[in-house]
Structure formats: C-alpha cells, structure tokens
Amino acid sequence: MDSKEIGCGSCGADLLGEIERLRAEKEELESRIHLLEAQIKPGGAAEKDRSGNCSLSSLSCPQMNGATLSGLSPKMIHRYSRHLLLPDFGVEGQLKLSKSSILVVGAGGLGSPVAMYLASCGVGCLGIVDSDIVELNNLHRQIIHTEAYVGQSKVKSAASSCHAINSSVKLVEHREALQAVNALDIVSKYDIVVDATDNLPSRYMISDCCVLLDKPLVSGAALGMEGQLTVYNYNGGPCYRCLFPTPPPSTACQRCSDSGVLGVVPGVIGCLQALEAIKVASAVGEPLSGRMLLFDALSSRTRTVKIRGRSPLCPICGENAAFTRENFQSFDYENFTQSPMSDRSSEKLNLIPESSRITAIPKSMNIPLSNLEDKLSTIDSALKQAAQDSGKCASLFVVCRRGNDSQRAVDYLSKNGFPLAKDIVGGLQSWSQDVDHTFPSY
Amino acid sequence: MTEEPKDTCDVIGSQKTNPSQDKDLAPYIKIKVLFFARARDLTGSTEICLEMPDGSTARDCMSKLLIEFPNLQEIYNSMVLALNEEYAPESTILKDKDELAIIPPISGG
Ligand SMILES: [Zn+2]
C-alpha cells in the first residue's frame, strides 16, 4: 500500500510533465495545420462548402469525402493530420484519396483489412461486393465481422464496420456475387479494383473486366501459411492472364475452406493490398506492378520477384486481343478454370483433406479416399470382426465431410467386393445437423 | 529460422550419375530451387539444390525437376518461373549458384 502512495506522488509529477509535452506538441501541430490550410485554400474562406459537394460528381458513386473544391475541410485536416504531415503523402495525397473510389471484391479474410483501412484512411467512395453470409468459422480471419452479424450479409456487416470507423466515407453495398453478367456495370463505377476473392474463376473474371475497363487491379491471395500480392493492369503492366494464360488444375488452387489458412496471413496480405490501393489512388510511390510479393509466414520471409511484362500475345490485353465486352459477358469462367466461383459448392475429389483428424463418428475408421484402394483388406477384417462381436452380419456405411467423396467411395467399394456398402447422404455436415447436434461441423 | 547456407541444402540429382568429383572433366553448376505454394505440397520441400551440367538452361532444370518430382507436372503450365528474383524465359542459361523460384498462383482468401 505504501509503495502505491509513493508511486502516485511521483506519478503525478510525471503526468504533469507529459501533459506539458503534449500541449507543446499540440500547439506545434496546430500551427503546422494552419500553415497547410493557408496553402491549400486561396482566400482561406472555403470552409462553408464543406458538405454537399458529393453531388458535383456525375458518377453514381460520389467521389468527394467532405473535401471542398479547393482542399480539405477543417474536420478532414484534423482527422487525417498524421497523413498530412507526411512529406511523401501530404495534402495532395489526401485530396486524391478523398476523390478516389475503390471497389473491394470479397468481404472475407483479405477484404476485411482492405475495407477497414480504406475506410479509415478516407477514400471518397468505398464499394464492397460479396454475396456471402457471415459464418462463425469466418471470424478467426475475417476481422471486419463480429459475432452479432453471424447469419447476416457480409457486405452489410462490413459496411456497418466501415461506417463505424469513418462515417464520412461514402459506402456502396453490392450484396451480390460479382459475375461476368454484372461485373462491367459495377466495376465501371470505380477507379480502382481490389481483388480479395477466394477462388480462381473470379480472379480471371476480375482481371479480364479490369482490362476491358482499364482499371488498375490490386490482387492479393492467401492460403495456408503463404500469401501473394501483385498490382495488375497498371501503367501498361501485365494482367493476370499474361502471367497465367492457362489456369492451373483445380487441385493446384485450393481454398481456405478446404486447406485451411492461418487467420493473420490473409490479414497481412489484405493490409498490403490496402497499402497498394492507397498508393495507386494517391499517386504516391511505386505500386507493385510487374512484381509479385511472396509472403511466407512460417519462415517470416517476404520476397519480391520481378514478373514478366505485358504479353503481346495475351488474349485479353495483348496487341491483337479481340476480347470484347460481349465476349466477356458470355465467357464461362467456371468452365475455363474447372472450378466453381462459390465456395459453397466447391467440393471436388481432391479437395478434401487427405486424412481428417478433425472429427470422427464413434466406431468409425478414417480412410482418405485416395488410400481406399490400399485399405480394402482392413475394411474386410473390420467387418468380419464386427460380425463376430455382434453375432449379426455387419453393415458398411461410408460418410465424408459433405457427401460427395462418400458417393465415390461407395461406387468404388461396390465394384470391389463390398456390394452392400451404403452412403450417408449429406456427409458429416448432415450428421451434425440431423443426427448429433453436438457433433462439430467444419 | 536462419538462412541455410547455399551449399548445405539437400542436393537432388543422383551423385552416381552426376559425380561432383568429375568436375574437371564436365563442369557442374549448383542451382538452388525454391518452391512456393502448391509446389511445396507436390515436392514436400521449400528448397533444394540441383547439380546441373554447365551451360544448362532453366528449361533443362525444369526437365530434371519433373523427373525428380513427376507431380510438378500439375502446375508446370501455370506458374511463374523466376531466376534470381527476376522473370526469366526458359531458354535462359543458368550460372553457378543461381536461384530458381517456382511460383504457382494461390487463389485463396
Ligand atoms: Zn494480359
């Protein structure tokens, strides 16, 4: 107790000193702000124009964020003062940012930090497009969403978070999936596009759309412990198809919902995407065009690799490219990549985790589909053992996570000596919903 | 993790057919190969060393990798190949201690 009182005495002196210092710092800042204000407001009397300037924009997405015609409002100067003090960014950077409109495609692990930073830094207009619903198993990485929004639209949740952070940013909610049929309409309203999606067909589609509409594309991706980042279609730089003219097989491009991802990894990449978007919007620095940043969380290493320039042979952005808006709208991206846009129908033979140690039904054997061939004798002896124990003929049921692999397994088993094998329709997800509510779904 | 010295990473490329002691007769170069994303799953490694005959190209190096790791075929047609952190056509001639990175795209988020 004694020490506490003594501590408080000296603490008081410390606090007074700190207050003194902060006051001095505040005065210093205020005088610098006044100087800056004087520079950007000829006549110094533009304050009254503060609001209502959004309507000056002819676009449906207003590109002003409380900025006056000639500069920043006093409120903005206060809010973004730390930006304004940056020699490399300053008033000019903030003004450009406040007049820019940015579309974030995907409000998931990547899109969360992107949208939050773009809102907080004061872009003029922020559009968010996604058709998904917030799920509990999103929250470990999709930090823009809170438990209260589980079951609700991701876009609604993201927009509400962004509004809470910065109510002066114009938010546009696109509660739909970005697809070839609506992408031209939506993307054309923005200056910059951020690809924060989680699937291959969307990546090709967004890149093609950005080439057609001549929009810079800040593209990020994350899976497992790794991330990648590139700015495409910027200042004559390459597009996604210049780099990857042939889509990889779907097995090579897995999803977080199948392979897992450490939550903070898309967070890191999303922050870098926000940074690149801010750089492009404010025309500050050197955007990551013609280069790819590789992030390896396990070894804490980042590398930046120079990638090829625009390919003259690229079917979309190359010299003789004849890809029209009509071609785009009728292009089947899911067929092109052999991979679905929606995560919810993403089940593919090789996408299931090889061996699930996550959950198991009691009295079951866990066999990855790829090993089934080698395990026929094990199944056979297990059935015989079960028959011996119960004195009845044992039945064989097959279950997988969502019910597709088990169909294939039953098909295989019935042709290989187990004609009575039966499939549990709907997989472990249905088991958890319909049979055992305490059984975890993933 | 500390940076692994270049000459101590796993050497792939059998010592019997490419004996290093024959260096005087047929000079060999050592190439460090870095794998990213799916290439890590397919090879089970993040990096390996390859011994290649002097004058080999990036394409020769890929051919050798495809023999060592036939699974790599899966991503061979859609990956970024970077030599010493720069884009390089497959016809580029490799030098001793070059670093070849195999980078398939990631699509998750
Ligand atoms: Zn291109």
XYZ file of C-alpha atoms and ligand atoms in Angstrom:
552
model
C 0.000 0.000 0.000
C 2.821 2.369 0.906
C 4.515 1.861 -2.360
C 1.281 2.682 -4.117
C 1.050 6.109 -2.463
C 4.670 6.911 -3.169
C 4.147 5.777 -6.714
C 1.182 8.103 -7.083
C 3.133 11.106 -5.927
C 5.877 10.692 -8.471
C 3.297 9.617 -10.999
C 1.535 12.980 -10.628
C 4.728 14.835 -11.429
C 5.270 12.579 -14.434
C 1.757 13.223 -15.656
C 2.151 16.969 -15.379
C 5.328 16.740 -17.406
C 3.609 14.576 -20.002
C 0.669 16.994 -20.241
C 3.126 19.832 -20.710
C 4.862 17.975 -23.524
C 1.621 17.036 -25.233
C 0.386 20.647 -25.081
C 3.568 21.810 -26.762
C 3.199 19.096 -29.397
C -0.435 20.064 -29.986
C 0.499 23.702 -30.482
C 3.219 22.735 -32.888
C 0.798 20.549 -34.864
C -1.871 23.215 -34.922
C 0.469 25.816 -36.262
C 1.604 23.428 -38.989
C -2.008 22.643 -39.829
C -2.785 26.351 -40.127
C 0.155 26.752 -42.441
C -1.066 23.887 -44.597
C -4.601 25.255 -44.603
C -3.355 28.576 -45.791
C -1.509 26.854 -48.632
C -4.468 24.876 -49.906
C -7.231 27.448 -49.523
C -6.638 30.512 -51.585
C -8.535 33.246 -49.811
C -8.822 30.962 -46.828
C -12.621 31.031 -46.835
C -13.670 27.777 -48.446
C -14.913 26.176 -45.263
C -18.575 26.798 -45.949
C -18.506 24.429 -48.928
C -17.808 21.603 -46.576
C -20.653 19.281 -47.398
C -22.945 18.717 -50.312
C -20.185 18.522 -52.818
C -20.783 14.862 -53.412
C -23.416 15.783 -55.942
C -20.769 17.507 -58.029
C -19.718 14.112 -59.220
C -21.572 12.907 -62.255
C -20.949 9.302 -61.285
C -23.425 7.400 -59.189
C -20.616 6.843 -56.733
C -19.775 10.307 -55.405
C -16.087 10.910 -55.298
C -15.838 13.532 -52.614
C -15.366 12.789 -48.998
C -16.201 16.072 -47.346
C -13.470 17.768 -49.331
C -14.094 21.268 -50.509
C -13.460 22.116 -54.123
C -10.161 23.681 -53.307
C -8.993 21.452 -50.499
C -9.676 19.680 -47.260
C -12.276 20.729 -44.717
C -11.087 21.577 -41.187
C -12.597 18.329 -39.966
C -10.616 16.385 -42.519
C -7.449 18.260 -41.679
C -7.881 17.242 -38.080
C -8.824 13.675 -38.864
C -6.057 12.976 -41.360
C -3.416 15.224 -39.800
C -0.902 12.396 -39.490
C -1.216 11.782 -43.239
C -0.874 15.488 -43.977
C 2.346 15.683 -42.028
C 3.950 13.010 -44.203
C 6.268 14.679 -46.698
C 5.652 11.906 -49.250
C 1.890 11.999 -48.888
C 0.695 15.316 -47.554
C -2.326 17.343 -48.585
C -2.065 16.354 -52.208
C -2.107 12.641 -51.395
C -5.065 13.012 -49.038
C -7.007 15.075 -51.558
C -6.505 12.485 -54.274
C -7.525 9.761 -51.851
C -10.671 11.643 -50.875
C -11.645 11.889 -54.528
C -10.998 8.248 -55.356
C -13.465 5.406 -55.476
C -12.347 1.869 -54.776
C -14.210 -1.418 -55.182
C -13.314 -4.281 -52.853
C -14.388 -7.625 -54.276
C -14.874 -10.027 -51.393
C -15.504 -9.186 -47.743
C -13.567 -12.130 -46.335
C -10.097 -12.629 -44.914
C -8.396 -10.330 -47.415
C -11.261 -7.900 -47.835
C -11.628 -7.284 -44.090
C -8.418 -5.299 -43.544
C -8.656 -3.799 -47.039
C -12.085 -2.298 -46.387
C -11.251 -1.212 -42.844
C -8.053 0.585 -43.863
C -9.613 2.160 -46.936
C -12.463 3.471 -44.794
C -10.215 4.718 -42.040
C -7.771 6.415 -44.407
C -10.564 8.411 -46.033
C -11.133 7.246 -49.585
C -14.007 9.079 -51.202
C -16.154 6.114 -52.048
C -15.795 2.514 -50.981
C -17.783 -0.230 -52.687
C -17.927 -3.743 -51.278
C -19.267 -6.676 -53.270
C -19.958 -10.151 -51.899
C -22.949 -12.475 -51.767
C -21.839 -14.491 -48.764
C -23.258 -14.682 -45.283
C -21.077 -14.311 -42.182
C -20.364 -17.687 -40.576
C -18.844 -18.370 -37.192
C -15.880 -20.137 -38.772
C -15.083 -16.962 -40.752
C -14.380 -14.865 -37.694
C -10.872 -16.156 -36.984
C -9.636 -14.239 -40.012
C -12.419 -12.001 -41.311
C -11.861 -9.370 -38.682
C -14.335 -6.860 -40.073
C -17.249 -9.044 -38.912
C -18.468 -9.518 -35.368
C -20.441 -12.325 -33.725
C -23.562 -10.190 -33.868
C -23.541 -10.466 -37.675
C -23.285 -14.252 -37.942
C -26.009 -15.303 -40.365
C -26.240 -11.877 -41.988
C -24.846 -10.477 -45.219
C -21.079 -9.969 -45.202
C -21.474 -6.765 -47.163
C -23.964 -5.369 -44.664
C -21.683 -6.314 -41.796
C -18.573 -4.893 -43.494
C -20.325 -1.651 -44.408
C -21.542 -1.219 -40.855
C -17.992 -1.679 -39.513
C -16.595 0.767 -42.060
C -19.281 3.302 -41.245
C -18.491 2.973 -37.557
C -14.822 3.660 -38.322
C -15.373 6.602 -40.667
C -18.871 7.932 -41.265
C -17.621 10.437 -43.840
C -16.776 7.738 -46.386
C -19.467 7.012 -48.935
C -20.178 3.281 -48.744
C -21.840 1.325 -51.518
C -23.172 -2.125 -50.692
C -23.317 -4.643 -53.516
C -24.966 -7.650 -51.887
C -24.499 -9.949 -54.845
C -21.823 -12.103 -56.359
C -19.619 -10.330 -58.888
C -20.141 -12.268 -62.114
C -19.479 -11.763 -65.796
C -23.064 -10.528 -66.262
C -22.903 -7.704 -63.699
C -19.172 -7.010 -63.393
C -18.894 -4.388 -66.158
C -21.729 -2.355 -64.644
C -20.378 -2.494 -61.119
C -16.663 -2.103 -61.819
C -17.144 0.806 -64.230
C -18.284 2.994 -61.316
C -14.915 2.798 -59.573
C -11.350 3.964 -60.196
C -9.516 1.039 -58.616
C -10.434 -2.596 -58.017
C -9.143 -4.752 -55.157
C -9.387 -8.497 -55.748
C -9.979 -10.016 -52.329
C -11.800 -13.097 -53.594
C -11.129 -16.695 -52.692
C -11.375 -18.523 -55.993
C -9.733 -18.885 -59.369
C -12.623 -18.170 -61.777
C -13.314 -14.865 -60.012
C -9.642 -13.899 -60.336
C -9.660 -14.412 -64.115
C -13.020 -12.700 -64.443
C -11.998 -9.642 -62.416
C -8.708 -9.311 -64.291
C -10.417 -9.510 -67.688
C -13.007 -6.976 -66.569
C -10.306 -4.566 -65.368
C -8.510 -4.814 -68.721
C -11.736 -4.081 -70.607
C -12.497 -1.069 -68.408
C -8.853 -0.028 -67.967
C -8.885 -0.156 -64.173
C -5.832 -0.932 -62.061
C -6.267 -4.161 -60.103
C -4.736 -4.779 -56.686
C -4.721 -8.537 -56.380
C -3.978 -10.478 -53.209
C -4.258 -14.139 -52.291
C -3.577 -16.215 -49.198
C -3.670 -19.876 -48.339
C -2.216 -21.900 -45.514
C 0.878 -20.026 -44.412
C 1.580 -18.169 -47.673
C 0.406 -15.065 -49.440
C 0.876 -13.373 -52.817
C 0.360 -9.796 -53.929
C 0.564 -8.024 -57.316
C -0.873 -4.918 -58.960
C -2.164 -5.863 -62.414
C -3.109 -3.787 -65.417
C -1.379 -0.687 -64.096
C 0.511 1.695 -66.401
C 0.966 -0.853 -69.175
C 1.868 -3.649 -66.761
C 0.744 -7.249 -67.201
C -2.711 -8.645 -66.453
C -3.467 -11.894 -64.621
C -3.701 -13.777 -67.912
C -0.312 -12.511 -69.102
C 1.122 -14.369 -66.130
C -1.165 -17.373 -66.080
C -2.597 -17.843 -69.582
C -3.506 -21.427 -68.719
C -5.450 -21.894 -65.488
C -3.884 -24.363 -63.082
C -5.904 -27.509 -62.432
C -8.363 -27.049 -59.587
C -6.266 -29.365 -57.415
C -3.414 -26.856 -57.600
C -5.516 -23.950 -56.413
C -7.054 -24.907 -53.148
C -9.396 -22.925 -50.976
C -9.154 -21.866 -47.384
C -12.339 -23.795 -46.662
C -10.615 -26.979 -47.739
C -6.949 -26.483 -46.949
C -7.086 -24.096 -44.030
C -5.384 -20.765 -43.513
C -3.781 -19.098 -40.522
C -6.069 -16.138 -39.850
C -3.435 -13.450 -39.784
C -1.921 -14.448 -43.165
C -4.763 -13.004 -45.287
C -4.688 -10.151 -42.776
C -1.087 -9.356 -43.706
C -1.799 -9.583 -47.438
C -5.021 -7.572 -47.078
C -3.119 -4.784 -45.298
C -0.604 -4.734 -48.138
C -3.459 -4.613 -50.646
C -4.882 -1.600 -48.843
C -1.435 -0.015 -48.990
C -1.105 -0.609 -52.752
C -4.635 0.686 -53.358
C -3.817 3.842 -51.379
C -0.588 4.300 -53.345
C -2.386 3.961 -56.670
C -5.247 6.241 -55.567
C -2.967 8.973 -54.253
C -0.302 8.558 -56.955
C 2.322 8.136 -54.260
C 5.327 5.816 -54.507
C 5.840 2.884 -56.788
C 2.954 0.405 -56.922
C 3.736 -3.299 -57.078
C 3.212 -3.555 -60.829
C 5.324 -6.027 -62.800
C 6.382 -7.507 -59.496
C 4.951 -10.116 -57.179
C 5.373 -10.102 -53.444
C 5.544 -13.526 -51.809
C 4.910 -13.805 -48.093
C 5.923 -16.895 -46.149
C 4.538 -16.815 -42.637
C 6.425 -19.892 -41.431
C 9.878 -18.506 -42.153
C 8.867 -14.843 -41.742
C 10.256 -14.085 -45.185
C 8.999 -11.795 -47.900
C 10.410 -11.808 -51.394
C 9.572 -9.565 -54.277
C 10.030 -11.167 -57.649
C 10.063 -9.267 -60.926
C 7.480 -10.852 -63.165
C 7.045 -10.688 -66.912
C 5.723 -7.539 -68.542
C 2.533 -7.370 -70.576
C 2.462 -10.266 -73.034
C 1.981 -9.156 -76.643
C 0.220 -12.494 -77.171
C -2.172 -12.124 -74.238
C -5.703 -12.884 -75.487
C -7.118 -10.140 -73.267
C -4.610 -7.282 -73.104
C -2.178 -8.228 -75.900
C -1.574 -6.331 -79.122
C -4.090 -8.275 -81.173
C -6.523 -9.030 -78.405
C -10.070 -9.154 -79.711
C -11.822 -9.749 -76.425
C -14.948 -7.605 -76.350
C -17.411 -6.775 -73.604
C -19.859 -9.168 -75.236
C -17.226 -11.934 -75.203
C -16.634 -11.164 -71.547
C -20.265 -11.312 -70.539
C -20.761 -14.696 -72.131
C -17.429 -16.180 -71.067
C -17.829 -19.209 -68.796
C -15.147 -18.653 -66.151
C -16.128 -21.653 -64.082
C -15.770 -23.900 -67.087
C -12.499 -22.221 -68.119
C -10.938 -22.880 -64.713
C -12.861 -26.087 -63.993
C -13.556 -24.595 -60.624
C -16.652 -23.039 -59.031
C -16.948 -19.383 -58.036
C -18.975 -20.099 -54.969
C -17.179 -21.730 -52.105
C -20.322 -23.470 -51.022
C -20.299 -25.822 -53.975
C -16.564 -26.247 -54.007
C -16.366 -29.917 -53.269
C -14.027 -31.744 -55.615
C -12.487 -35.150 -55.340
C -9.010 -33.979 -54.360
C -10.027 -31.006 -52.301
C -10.989 -32.984 -49.243
C -8.280 -33.013 -46.585
C -6.322 -36.199 -47.118
C -6.955 -37.513 -43.665
C -9.316 -35.808 -41.318
C -8.180 -35.707 -37.739
C -10.714 -33.007 -37.017
C -13.776 -35.094 -36.223
C -14.856 -38.712 -36.351
C -18.077 -40.596 -35.733
C -17.713 -43.187 -32.929
C -16.817 -46.711 -34.108
C -15.705 -45.379 -37.484
C -12.493 -45.840 -39.453
C -10.953 -42.816 -41.099
C -9.732 -43.568 -44.618
C -8.790 -40.869 -47.121
C -10.429 -41.557 -50.473
C -7.020 -41.636 -52.116
C -5.989 -44.565 -49.869
C -9.203 -46.542 -50.199
C -7.681 -48.976 -52.659
C -4.992 -49.969 -50.164
C -7.403 -50.337 -47.280
C -9.842 -52.886 -48.716
C -8.415 -55.723 -46.626
C -8.521 -53.581 -43.476
C -12.207 -52.861 -44.129
C -12.855 -56.522 -44.773
C -11.295 -57.644 -41.496
C -13.048 -54.873 -39.556
C -16.413 -56.042 -40.944
C -15.654 -59.655 -40.010
C -14.635 -58.597 -36.526
C -17.827 -56.575 -36.099
C -19.925 -59.506 -37.294
C -18.176 -61.801 -34.832
C -18.693 -59.353 -31.952
C -22.382 -58.784 -32.613
C -23.289 -62.163 -33.975
C -25.036 -60.464 -36.916
C -23.965 -59.611 -40.419
C -22.232 -56.201 -40.228
C -23.303 -53.331 -42.481
C -20.848 -50.927 -44.071
C -21.666 -47.221 -44.163
C -19.493 -44.556 -45.739
C -19.536 -40.929 -44.703
C -17.359 -37.963 -45.704
C -17.458 -34.271 -44.935
C -20.191 -33.185 -47.324
C -21.366 -36.359 -49.015
C -19.612 -36.355 -52.374
C -16.478 -38.349 -51.629
C -18.553 -40.995 -49.879
C -20.619 -41.497 -53.055
C -17.427 -42.111 -54.979
C -16.149 -44.409 -52.256
C -19.386 -46.453 -52.256
C -19.206 -46.680 -56.021
C -15.665 -47.979 -55.782
C -16.408 -50.350 -52.893
C -19.435 -51.876 -54.613
C -17.279 -52.753 -57.597
C -14.552 -54.196 -55.412
C -16.173 -56.796 -53.212
C -18.461 -54.713 -50.993
C -21.778 -54.692 -52.864
C -23.756 -53.696 -49.758
C -21.773 -50.568 -48.862
C -24.102 -47.624 -48.256
C -23.575 -43.885 -48.490
C -24.622 -41.457 -45.741
C -26.195 -38.678 -47.782
C -25.060 -35.164 -46.887
C -21.922 -36.263 -45.077
C -20.739 -35.200 -41.654
C -22.463 -31.858 -42.112
C -25.846 -33.553 -42.243
C -24.817 -35.903 -39.449
C -24.178 -32.875 -37.282
C -27.416 -31.175 -38.352
C -29.806 -34.120 -38.294
C -28.356 -36.825 -36.039
C -25.970 -35.457 -33.448
C -26.206 -31.720 -32.816
C -23.140 -31.844 -30.595
C -21.048 -33.161 -33.467
C -18.873 -30.279 -34.720
C -19.266 -29.125 -38.326
C -16.386 -27.525 -40.193
C 14.838 -19.635 -38.840
C 18.262 -18.820 -40.159
C 19.175 -18.693 -43.808
C 20.503 -22.032 -44.910
C 23.941 -21.778 -46.461
C 23.616 -22.471 -50.145
C 25.915 -25.477 -50.272
C 24.248 -27.361 -47.446
C 20.724 -27.678 -48.807
C 19.577 -31.094 -49.992
C 21.208 -31.945 -53.244
C 18.865 -33.643 -55.631
C 20.263 -35.212 -58.752
C 21.906 -38.502 -58.069
C 25.551 -38.398 -57.166
C 26.143 -41.618 -59.090
C 25.204 -40.286 -62.456
C 26.500 -36.773 -61.833
C 29.590 -37.316 -59.740
C 30.812 -33.982 -58.412
C 34.387 -35.213 -58.463
C 34.195 -35.278 -62.268
C 34.009 -31.522 -62.177
C 37.303 -31.188 -64.051
C 36.008 -33.307 -66.881
C 32.493 -31.958 -67.130
C 31.946 -28.847 -65.022
C 28.780 -28.779 -62.956
C 26.899 -25.864 -61.540
C 24.756 -25.824 -58.434
C 21.290 -24.324 -58.670
C 19.136 -23.540 -55.681
C 15.480 -24.200 -56.413
C 12.795 -22.541 -54.287
C 9.269 -23.917 -54.190
C 6.197 -21.916 -53.292
C 2.539 -22.684 -52.594
C 1.330 -25.857 -54.316
C 4.880 -26.659 -55.467
C 5.740 -27.161 -51.801
C 2.953 -29.694 -51.372
C 3.952 -31.519 -54.525
C 7.661 -31.761 -53.726
C 7.497 -31.792 -49.952
C 10.268 -29.179 -49.863
C 10.646 -25.438 -49.689
C 14.054 -25.532 -51.360
C 16.538 -27.962 -52.840
C 19.873 -27.819 -54.642
C 20.259 -29.233 -58.117
C 23.526 -30.099 -59.782
C 23.345 -29.326 -63.471
C 25.911 -29.546 -66.251
C 27.475 -26.211 -67.083
C 25.531 -24.497 -69.853
C 22.148 -25.847 -68.742
C 19.080 -23.696 -69.292
C 16.149 -23.042 -66.993
C 14.217 -25.482 -69.190
C 16.833 -28.210 -68.549
C 16.467 -27.518 -64.864
C 12.664 -27.876 -65.098
C 13.041 -31.139 -67.005
C 15.249 -32.507 -64.275
C 12.801 -31.360 -61.609
C 9.947 -33.054 -63.440
C 11.919 -36.307 -63.393
C 12.661 -35.963 -59.683
C 9.136 -34.793 -58.874
C 6.712 -36.012 -61.560
C 3.868 -34.419 -59.539
C 5.150 -30.995 -60.524
C 3.587 -31.566 -63.930
C 0.335 -30.441 -62.293
C 1.486 -26.818 -62.081
C 4.039 -26.782 -64.893
C 1.733 -24.944 -67.300
C 0.645 -22.275 -64.866
C 3.412 -20.912 -62.755
C 5.819 -18.016 -62.564
C 9.433 -19.012 -63.092
C 11.832 -16.504 -61.553
C 15.602 -16.617 -61.817
C 17.375 -14.676 -59.078
C 14.057 -12.967 -58.298
C 13.500 -11.890 -61.901
C 11.290 -13.243 -64.635
C 13.320 -15.431 -66.967
C 12.360 -17.253 -70.147
C 13.034 -20.987 -70.027
C 15.858 -20.589 -72.551
C 17.948 -18.572 -70.073
C 21.346 -20.177 -69.429
C 21.983 -20.782 -65.761
C 25.093 -19.867 -63.792
C 26.553 -21.476 -60.705
C 24.658 -20.528 -57.514
C 21.662 -19.225 -59.443
C 18.354 -19.303 -57.608
C 15.322 -20.558 -59.470
C 11.890 -19.955 -57.941
C 8.815 -21.951 -58.884
C 5.709 -19.962 -58.061
C 2.244 -21.323 -58.818
C -0.640 -18.936 -58.186
C -2.566 -19.033 -54.919
C -6.260 -18.306 -55.220
C -7.491 -18.403 -51.626
C -8.503 -15.508 -49.469
Zn -2.688 -9.762 -70.354
